[in-house]
Coordinates of C-alpha atoms in Angstrom, one line a residue:
I1 CA 13.0 16.4 15.9
L2 CA 10.5 14.5 13.8
T3 CA 12.1 15.0 10.4
P4 CA 14.6 12.0 10.8
V5 CA 11.6 9.9 11.8
F6 CA 9.7 11.0 8.7
G7 CA 12.8 10.4 6.5
S8 CA 13.2 7.0 7.7
I9 CA 9.6 6.0 7.2
V10 CA 9.7 7.5 3.7
D11 CA 13.2 5.9 2.7
H12 CA 12.8 2.7 4.3
T13 CA 9.3 1.5 4.0
P14 CA 6.7 1.2 1.4
H15 CA 4.7 4.1 2.6
R16 CA 6.4 6.9 0.7
K17 CA 3.2 7.7 -1.5
I18 CA 0.8 7.4 1.6
I19 CA 3.0 9.8 3.5
G20 CA 2.9 12.3 0.6
Q21 CA -0.8 12.1 -0.1
G22 CA -1.8 12.2 3.5
S23 CA 0.4 15.1 4.5
A24 CA -0.8 17.1 1.3
I25 CA -4.4 16.5 2.5
L26 CA -3.8 17.4 6.2
L27 CA -2.0 20.6 5.0
S28 CA -5.0 21.5 2.8
I29 CA -7.3 21.0 5.8
V30 CA -5.1 22.9 8.4
K31 CA -4.8 25.7 6.0
G32 CA -8.5 25.8 5.4
M33 CA -9.3 25.8 9.0
E34 CA -6.9 28.9 9.5
I35 CA -8.9 30.8 6.8
F36 CA -12.1 30.7 8.9
L37 CA -10.5 31.7 12.2
S38 CA -10.5 35.2 13.4
E39 CA -7.7 37.4 15.2
S40 CA -9.7 36.6 18.5
S41 CA -8.7 32.9 18.1
W42 CA -5.0 33.6 17.7
F43 CA -4.0 30.7 20.2
I44 CA -5.8 28.1 18.0
I45 CA -4.0 29.6 14.9
S46 CA -0.6 29.5 16.6
V47 CA -1.2 25.7 17.4
L48 CA -2.3 25.1 13.9
Q49 CA 0.9 26.6 12.7
V50 CA 3.0 24.2 14.7
V51 CA 0.8 21.3 13.4
N52 CA 1.3 22.7 9.9
F53 CA 5.1 22.8 10.3
V54 CA 5.3 19.2 11.3
I55 CA 3.1 18.1 8.4
Y56 CA 5.0 20.3 6.0
N57 CA 8.2 18.7 7.0
A58 CA 6.6 15.1 6.4
Y59 CA 5.5 16.5 2.9
L60 CA 9.1 17.6 2.1
C61 CA 10.4 14.3 3.1
A62 CA 8.2 12.5 0.6
A63 CA 8.6 15.1 -2.1
F64 CA 12.5 15.0 -1.8
A65 CA 12.5 11.2 -1.8
Y66 CA 10.8 11.2 -5.2
T67 CA 13.0 14.0 -6.7
A68 CA 16.2 12.0 -5.7
E69 CA 15.1 9.3 -8.1
L70 CA 14.2 11.2 -11.2
S71 CA 17.6 10.9 -12.8
T72 CA 21.0 9.4 -12.4
I73 CA 22.6 12.0 -14.7
P74 CA 24.0 14.8 -12.3
N75 CA 23.2 17.7 -14.7
E76 CA 19.5 16.6 -15.2
Q77 CA 19.2 16.0 -11.4
T78 CA 20.4 19.5 -10.8
R79 CA 17.8 20.9 -13.3
F80 CA 15.1 19.0 -11.7
N81 CA 15.9 20.0 -8.3
S82 CA 16.2 23.6 -9.3
R83 CA 12.7 23.5 -10.9
F84 CA 11.1 21.7 -7.9
Q85 CA 12.6 24.3 -5.7
T86 CA 11.4 27.2 -7.7
I87 CA 7.9 25.8 -7.8
N88 CA 8.0 25.0 -4.1
Y89 CA 9.1 28.6 -3.4
I90 CA 6.6 30.2 -5.5
S91 CA 3.7 28.2 -4.3

């Protein structure tokens, strides 16, 4: 539901870099919090997973907005996108 909102903010405002940086920092904080929780606090972890999903979508909107502008040559753009997806999948 929020992905179009994030996409419009990233594409039509000058806040693309702020969204990317902020979402990356927030993702790190959420994942760091999950490391220190135990299985007895499963409800908190499930809430953090929902928060993580929303923040990750904001991050992807910012990242995809940058990858679309790397090249105007279709073959180069395809190569950039495939490398980005590979790195994103592995990480």
